[in-house]
PDB file of C-alpha atoms in Angstrom:
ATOM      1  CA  UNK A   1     150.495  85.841  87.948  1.00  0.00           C
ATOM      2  CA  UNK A   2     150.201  84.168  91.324  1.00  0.00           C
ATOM      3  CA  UNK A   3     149.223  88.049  92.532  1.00  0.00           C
ATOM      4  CA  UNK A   4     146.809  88.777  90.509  1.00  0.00           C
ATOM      5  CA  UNK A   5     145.076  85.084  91.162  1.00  0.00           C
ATOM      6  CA  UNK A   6     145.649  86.270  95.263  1.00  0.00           C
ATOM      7  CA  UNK A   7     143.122  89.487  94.375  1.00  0.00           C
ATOM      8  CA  UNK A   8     141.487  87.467  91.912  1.00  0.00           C
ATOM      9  CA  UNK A   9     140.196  85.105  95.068  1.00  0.00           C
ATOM     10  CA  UNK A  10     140.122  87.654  97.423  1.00  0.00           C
ATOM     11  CA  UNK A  11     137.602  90.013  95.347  1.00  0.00           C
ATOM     12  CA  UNK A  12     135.440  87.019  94.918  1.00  0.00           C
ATOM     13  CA  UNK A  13     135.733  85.859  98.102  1.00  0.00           C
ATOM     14  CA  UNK A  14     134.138  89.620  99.179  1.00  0.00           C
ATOM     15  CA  UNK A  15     131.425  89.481  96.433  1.00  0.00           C
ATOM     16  CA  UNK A  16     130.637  86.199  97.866  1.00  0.00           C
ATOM     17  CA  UNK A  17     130.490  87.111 101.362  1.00  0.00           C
ATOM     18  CA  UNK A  18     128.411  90.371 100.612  1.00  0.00           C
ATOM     19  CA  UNK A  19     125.631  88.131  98.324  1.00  0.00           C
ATOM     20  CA  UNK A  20     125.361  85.994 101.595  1.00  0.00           C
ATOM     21  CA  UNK A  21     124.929  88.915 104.207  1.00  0.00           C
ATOM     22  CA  UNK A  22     122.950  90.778 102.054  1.00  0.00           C
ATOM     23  CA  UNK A  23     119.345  91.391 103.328  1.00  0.00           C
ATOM     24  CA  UNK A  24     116.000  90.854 101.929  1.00  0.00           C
ATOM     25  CA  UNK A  25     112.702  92.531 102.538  1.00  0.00           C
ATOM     26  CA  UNK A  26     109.410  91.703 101.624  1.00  0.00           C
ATOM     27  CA  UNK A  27     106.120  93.879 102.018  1.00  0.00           C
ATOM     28  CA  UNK A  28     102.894  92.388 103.740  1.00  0.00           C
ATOM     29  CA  UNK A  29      99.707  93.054 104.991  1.00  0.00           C
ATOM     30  CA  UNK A  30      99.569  94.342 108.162  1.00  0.00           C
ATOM     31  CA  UNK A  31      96.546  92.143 109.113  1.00  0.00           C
ATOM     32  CA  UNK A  32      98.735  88.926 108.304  1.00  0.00           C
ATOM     33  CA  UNK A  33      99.939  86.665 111.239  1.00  0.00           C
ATOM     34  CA  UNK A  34     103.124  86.322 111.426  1.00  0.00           C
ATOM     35  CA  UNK A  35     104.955  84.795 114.652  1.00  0.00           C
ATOM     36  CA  UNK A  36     108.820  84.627 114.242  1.00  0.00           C
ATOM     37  CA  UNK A  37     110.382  84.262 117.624  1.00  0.00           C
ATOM     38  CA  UNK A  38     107.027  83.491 119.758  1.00  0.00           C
ATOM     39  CA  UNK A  39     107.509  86.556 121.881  1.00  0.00           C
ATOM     40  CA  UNK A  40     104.441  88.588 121.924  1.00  0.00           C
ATOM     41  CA  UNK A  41     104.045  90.980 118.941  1.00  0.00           C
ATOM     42  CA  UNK A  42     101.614  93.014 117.333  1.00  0.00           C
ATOM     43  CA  UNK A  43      98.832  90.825 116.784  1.00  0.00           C
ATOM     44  CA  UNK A  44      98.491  89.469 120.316  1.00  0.00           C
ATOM     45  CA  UNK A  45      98.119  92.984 121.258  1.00  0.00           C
ATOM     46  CA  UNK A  46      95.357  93.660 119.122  1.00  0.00           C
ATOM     47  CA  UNK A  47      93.537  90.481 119.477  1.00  0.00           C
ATOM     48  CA  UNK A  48      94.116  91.055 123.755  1.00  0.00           C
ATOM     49  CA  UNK A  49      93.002  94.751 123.396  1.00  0.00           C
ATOM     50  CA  UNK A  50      89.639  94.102 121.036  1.00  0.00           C
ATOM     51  CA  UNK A  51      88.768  90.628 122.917  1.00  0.00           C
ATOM     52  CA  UNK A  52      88.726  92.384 126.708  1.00  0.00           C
ATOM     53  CA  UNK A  53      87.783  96.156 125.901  1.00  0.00           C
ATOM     54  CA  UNK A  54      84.071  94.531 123.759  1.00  0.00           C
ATOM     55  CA  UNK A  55      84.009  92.355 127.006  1.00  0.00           C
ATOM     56  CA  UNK A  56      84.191  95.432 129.448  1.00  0.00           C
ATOM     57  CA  UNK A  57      81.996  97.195 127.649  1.00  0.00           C
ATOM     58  CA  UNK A  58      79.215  94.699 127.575  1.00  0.00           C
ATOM     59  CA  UNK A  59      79.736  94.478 131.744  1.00  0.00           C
ATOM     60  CA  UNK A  60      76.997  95.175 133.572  1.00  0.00           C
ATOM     61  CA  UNK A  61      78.556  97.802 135.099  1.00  0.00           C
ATOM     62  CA  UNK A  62      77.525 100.209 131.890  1.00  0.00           C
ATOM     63  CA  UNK A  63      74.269  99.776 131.996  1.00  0.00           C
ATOM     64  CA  UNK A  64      73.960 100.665 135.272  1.00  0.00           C
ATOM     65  CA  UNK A  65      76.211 103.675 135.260  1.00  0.00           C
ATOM     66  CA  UNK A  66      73.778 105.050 132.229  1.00  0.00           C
ATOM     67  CA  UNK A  67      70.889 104.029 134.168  1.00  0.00           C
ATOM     68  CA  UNK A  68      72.197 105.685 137.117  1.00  0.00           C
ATOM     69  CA  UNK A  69      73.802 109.293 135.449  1.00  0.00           C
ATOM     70  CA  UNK A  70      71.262 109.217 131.989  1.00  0.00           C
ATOM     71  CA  UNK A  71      74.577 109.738 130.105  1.00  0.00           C
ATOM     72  CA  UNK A  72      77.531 107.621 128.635  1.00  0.00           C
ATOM     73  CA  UNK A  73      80.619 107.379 131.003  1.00  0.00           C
ATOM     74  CA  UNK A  74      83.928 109.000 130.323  1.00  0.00           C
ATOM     75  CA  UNK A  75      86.708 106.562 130.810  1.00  0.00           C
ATOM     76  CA  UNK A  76      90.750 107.189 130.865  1.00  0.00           C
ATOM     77  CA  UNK A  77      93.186 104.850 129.896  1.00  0.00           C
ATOM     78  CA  UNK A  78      95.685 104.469 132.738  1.00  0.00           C
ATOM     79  CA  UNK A  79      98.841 102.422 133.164  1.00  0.00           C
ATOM     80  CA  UNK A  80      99.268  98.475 131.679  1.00  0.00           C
ATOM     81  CA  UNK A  81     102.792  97.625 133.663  1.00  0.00           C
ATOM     82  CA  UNK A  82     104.774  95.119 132.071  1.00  0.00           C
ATOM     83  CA  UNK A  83     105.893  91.917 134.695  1.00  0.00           C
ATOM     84  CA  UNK A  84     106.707  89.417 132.456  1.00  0.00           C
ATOM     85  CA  UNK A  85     109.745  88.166 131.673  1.00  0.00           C
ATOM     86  CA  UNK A  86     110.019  89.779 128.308  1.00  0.00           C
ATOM     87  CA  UNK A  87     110.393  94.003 126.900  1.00  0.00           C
ATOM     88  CA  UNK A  88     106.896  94.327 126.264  1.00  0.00           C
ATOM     89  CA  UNK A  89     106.099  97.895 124.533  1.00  0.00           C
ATOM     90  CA  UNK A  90     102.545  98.655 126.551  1.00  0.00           C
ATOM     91  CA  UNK A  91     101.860 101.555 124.776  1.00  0.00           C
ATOM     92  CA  UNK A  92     101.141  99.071 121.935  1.00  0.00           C
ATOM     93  CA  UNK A  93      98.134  97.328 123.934  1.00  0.00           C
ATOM     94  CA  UNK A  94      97.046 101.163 125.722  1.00  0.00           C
ATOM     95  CA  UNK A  95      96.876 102.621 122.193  1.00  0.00           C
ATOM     96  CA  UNK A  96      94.631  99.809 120.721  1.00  0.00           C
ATOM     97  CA  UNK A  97      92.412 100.015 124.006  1.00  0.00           C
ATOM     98  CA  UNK A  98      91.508 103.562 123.210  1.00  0.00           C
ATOM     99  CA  UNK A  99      90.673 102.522 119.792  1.00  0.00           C
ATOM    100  CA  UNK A 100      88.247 100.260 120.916  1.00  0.00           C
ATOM    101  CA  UNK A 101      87.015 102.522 123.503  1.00  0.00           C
ATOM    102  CA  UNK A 102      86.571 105.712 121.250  1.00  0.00           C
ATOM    103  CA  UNK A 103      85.287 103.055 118.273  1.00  0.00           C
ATOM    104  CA  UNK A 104      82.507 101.325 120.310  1.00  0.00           C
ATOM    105  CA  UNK A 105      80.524 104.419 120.589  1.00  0.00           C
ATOM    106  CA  UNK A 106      79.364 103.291 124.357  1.00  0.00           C
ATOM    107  CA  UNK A 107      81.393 105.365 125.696  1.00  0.00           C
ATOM    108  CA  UNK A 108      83.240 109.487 126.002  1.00  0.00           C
ATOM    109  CA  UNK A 109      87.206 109.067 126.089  1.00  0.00           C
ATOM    110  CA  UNK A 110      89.489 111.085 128.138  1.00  0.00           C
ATOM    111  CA  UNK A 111      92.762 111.814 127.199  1.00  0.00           C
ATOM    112  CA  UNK A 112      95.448 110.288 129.040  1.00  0.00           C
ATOM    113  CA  UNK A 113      97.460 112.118 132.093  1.00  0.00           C
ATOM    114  CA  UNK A 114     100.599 113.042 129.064  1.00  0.00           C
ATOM    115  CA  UNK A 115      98.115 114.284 126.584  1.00  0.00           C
ATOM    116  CA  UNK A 116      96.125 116.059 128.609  1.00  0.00           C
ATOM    117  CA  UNK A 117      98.971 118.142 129.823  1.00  0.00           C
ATOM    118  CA  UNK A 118     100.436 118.712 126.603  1.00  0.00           C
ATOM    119  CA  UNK A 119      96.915 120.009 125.341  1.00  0.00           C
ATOM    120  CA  UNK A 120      96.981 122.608 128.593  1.00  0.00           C
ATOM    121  CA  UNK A 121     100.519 124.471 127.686  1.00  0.00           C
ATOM    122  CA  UNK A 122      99.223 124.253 124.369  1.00  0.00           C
ATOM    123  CA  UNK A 123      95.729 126.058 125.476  1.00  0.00           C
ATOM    124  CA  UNK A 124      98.201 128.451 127.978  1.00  0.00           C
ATOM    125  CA  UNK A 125     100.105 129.701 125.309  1.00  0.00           C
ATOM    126  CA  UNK A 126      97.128 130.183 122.717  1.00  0.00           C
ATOM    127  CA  UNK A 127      95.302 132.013 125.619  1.00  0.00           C
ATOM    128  CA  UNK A 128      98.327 134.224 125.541  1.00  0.00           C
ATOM    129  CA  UNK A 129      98.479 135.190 122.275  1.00  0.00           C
ATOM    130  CA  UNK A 130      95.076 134.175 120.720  1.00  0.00           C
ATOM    131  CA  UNK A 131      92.321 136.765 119.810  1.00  0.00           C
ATOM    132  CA  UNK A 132      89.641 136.581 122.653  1.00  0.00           C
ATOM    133  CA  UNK A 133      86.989 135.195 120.503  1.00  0.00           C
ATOM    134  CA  UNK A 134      89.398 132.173 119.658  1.00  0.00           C
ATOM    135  CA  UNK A 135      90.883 131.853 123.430  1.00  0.00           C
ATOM    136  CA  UNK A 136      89.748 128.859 124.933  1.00  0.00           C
ATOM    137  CA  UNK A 137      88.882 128.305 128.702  1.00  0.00           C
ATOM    138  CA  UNK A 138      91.355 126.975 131.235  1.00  0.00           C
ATOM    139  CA  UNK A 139      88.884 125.294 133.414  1.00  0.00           C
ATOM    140  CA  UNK A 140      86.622 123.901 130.928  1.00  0.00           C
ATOM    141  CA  UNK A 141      87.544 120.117 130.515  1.00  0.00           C
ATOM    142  CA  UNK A 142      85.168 117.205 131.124  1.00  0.00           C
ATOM    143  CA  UNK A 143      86.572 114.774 133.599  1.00  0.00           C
ATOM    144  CA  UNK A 144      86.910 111.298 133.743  1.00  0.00           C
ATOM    145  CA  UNK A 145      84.621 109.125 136.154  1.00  0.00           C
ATOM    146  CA  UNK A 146      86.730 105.370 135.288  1.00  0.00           C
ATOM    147  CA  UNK A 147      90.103 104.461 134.855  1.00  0.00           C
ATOM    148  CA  UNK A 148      91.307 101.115 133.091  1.00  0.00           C
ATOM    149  CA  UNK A 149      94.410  99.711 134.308  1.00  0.00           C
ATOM    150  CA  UNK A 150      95.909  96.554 134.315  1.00  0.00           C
ATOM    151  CA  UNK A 151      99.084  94.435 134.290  1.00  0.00           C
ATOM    152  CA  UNK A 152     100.872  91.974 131.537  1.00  0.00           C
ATOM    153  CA  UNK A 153     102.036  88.658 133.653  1.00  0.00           C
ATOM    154  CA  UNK A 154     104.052  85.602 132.178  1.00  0.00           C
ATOM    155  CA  UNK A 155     104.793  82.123 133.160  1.00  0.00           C
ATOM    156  CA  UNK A 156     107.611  80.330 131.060  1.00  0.00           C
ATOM    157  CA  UNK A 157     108.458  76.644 131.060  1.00  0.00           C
ATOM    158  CA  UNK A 158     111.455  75.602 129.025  1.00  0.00           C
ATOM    159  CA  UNK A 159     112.495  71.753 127.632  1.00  0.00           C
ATOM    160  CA  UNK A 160     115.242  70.719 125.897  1.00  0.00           C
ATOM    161  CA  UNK A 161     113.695  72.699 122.453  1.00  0.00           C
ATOM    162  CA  UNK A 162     110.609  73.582 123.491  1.00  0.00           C
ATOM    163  CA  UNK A 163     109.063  76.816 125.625  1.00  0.00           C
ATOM    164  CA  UNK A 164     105.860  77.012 126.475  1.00  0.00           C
ATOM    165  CA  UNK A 165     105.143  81.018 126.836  1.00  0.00           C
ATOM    166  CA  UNK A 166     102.094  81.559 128.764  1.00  0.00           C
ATOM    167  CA  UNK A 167     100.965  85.461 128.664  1.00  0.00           C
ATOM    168  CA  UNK A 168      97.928  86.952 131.443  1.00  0.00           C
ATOM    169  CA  UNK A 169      96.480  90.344 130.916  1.00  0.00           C
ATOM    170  CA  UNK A 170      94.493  91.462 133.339  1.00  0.00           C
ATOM    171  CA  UNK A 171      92.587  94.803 133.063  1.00  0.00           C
ATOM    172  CA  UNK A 172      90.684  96.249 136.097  1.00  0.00           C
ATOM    173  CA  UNK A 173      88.105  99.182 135.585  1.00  0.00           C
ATOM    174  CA  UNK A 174      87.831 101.219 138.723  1.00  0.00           C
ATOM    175  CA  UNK A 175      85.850 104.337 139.439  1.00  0.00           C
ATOM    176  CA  UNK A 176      88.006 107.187 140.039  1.00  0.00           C
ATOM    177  CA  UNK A 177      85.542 108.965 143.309  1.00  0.00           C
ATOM    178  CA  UNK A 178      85.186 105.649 144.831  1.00  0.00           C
ATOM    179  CA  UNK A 179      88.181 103.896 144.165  1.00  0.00           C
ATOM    180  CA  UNK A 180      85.181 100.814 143.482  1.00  0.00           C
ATOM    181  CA  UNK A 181      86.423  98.496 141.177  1.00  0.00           C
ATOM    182  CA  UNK A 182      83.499  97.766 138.203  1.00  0.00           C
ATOM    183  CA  UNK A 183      85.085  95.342 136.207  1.00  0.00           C
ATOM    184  CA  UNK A 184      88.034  92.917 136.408  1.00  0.00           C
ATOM    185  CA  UNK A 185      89.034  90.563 133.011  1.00  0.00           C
ATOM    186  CA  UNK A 186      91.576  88.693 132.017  1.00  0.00           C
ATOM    187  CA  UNK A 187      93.296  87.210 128.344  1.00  0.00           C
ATOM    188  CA  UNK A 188      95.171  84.515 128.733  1.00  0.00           C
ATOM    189  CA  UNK A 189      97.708  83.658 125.778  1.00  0.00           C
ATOM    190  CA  UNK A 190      99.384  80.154 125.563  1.00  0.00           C
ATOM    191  CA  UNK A 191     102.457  79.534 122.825  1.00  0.00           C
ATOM    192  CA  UNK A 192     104.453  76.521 122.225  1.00  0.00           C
ATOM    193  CA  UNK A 193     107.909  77.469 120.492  1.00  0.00           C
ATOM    194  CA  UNK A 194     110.071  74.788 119.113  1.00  0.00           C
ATOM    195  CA  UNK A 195     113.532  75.194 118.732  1.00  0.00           C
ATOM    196  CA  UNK A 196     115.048  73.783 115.217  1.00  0.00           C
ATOM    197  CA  UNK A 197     117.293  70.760 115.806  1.00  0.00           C
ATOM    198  CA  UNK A 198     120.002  72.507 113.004  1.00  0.00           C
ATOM    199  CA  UNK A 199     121.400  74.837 113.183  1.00  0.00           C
ATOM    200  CA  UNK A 200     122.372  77.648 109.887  1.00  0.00           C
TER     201      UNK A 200
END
């Protein structure tokens, strides 16, 4: 009797254990805020990326470049290096700059230094073993006359339970004959995380 009670417990005790770990997941909008751990996340990406890339665009730089050429500039999205503190995924904040580029309609958009040489062995081996009327030229791309780059910075200040997490992205549009630099701009990003005073 006492043995059976033993596996009794012990099977509940399991069950119990397993309804406690188990996990939950809930569906939401993609568009919804949500901030769990006050590291940067999705939507500071977007918001950074839409904010600068509408205020680039509206530089006066554009204007004169159209003035200048009668045509709309071709720009490349180059490197964003991470030196904050924290793993920051930048191809998160260079993917939603070229969406904003290519949606604005202000400007052409180059492909960036990876796709553009995946696209050649791709146009090598159709040139191989395409028909001639469907070959396509080697030496036929349009190149880029700007590069954006730019750099993710951090500054963290920690209390007792709180962190302030202060993000800087700056963004610097520089013309790729000249090495002239068109455009600078910055997003700053300020977050105050508190720490709960319990612990689960």
């Amino acid at each position: 009797m006492k043995l059976l009670k033993s596996v009794f417990l012990m099977v509940f005790s399991f069950l119990f254990l397993f309804n406690c770990s188990s996990i939950k997941i809930d569906r939401i909008n993609s568009n919804e805020i949500v901030d769990l751990s006050g590291d940067w996340n999705d939507v500071d990406s977007q918001v950074t990326s839409s904010t600068m890339i509408e205020e680039c665009l509206n530089g006066a730089w554009r204007d004169e470049f159209v003035s200048k050429f009668s045509r709309k500039p071709c720009i490349v999205v180059g490197t964003v290096k991470n030196k904050s503190e924290e793993h920051i995924n930048t191809q998160t904040i260079t993917k939603d700059m070229e969406k904003a580029l290519i949606n604005s309609g202000k400007v052409k958009f180059i492909a960036s230094k990876s796709e553009r040489n995946e696209v050649r062995a791709e146009r090598k081996d159709l040139n191989e073993f395409s028909s001639e009327k469907t070959k396509k030229l080697m030496k036929n791309e349009t190149g880029a006359d700007l590069i954006l780059q730019g750099q993710i910075n951090t500054i963290f200040d920690s209390f007792k339970k709180e962190t302030i997490k202060y993000y800087q992205v700056e963004l610097e549009l520089i013309d790729l004959e000249s090495n002239e630099k068109l455009w600078i701009g910055q997003k700053k990003i300020k977050k105050l995380v508190k720490k709960s005073k319990y612990k689960i």
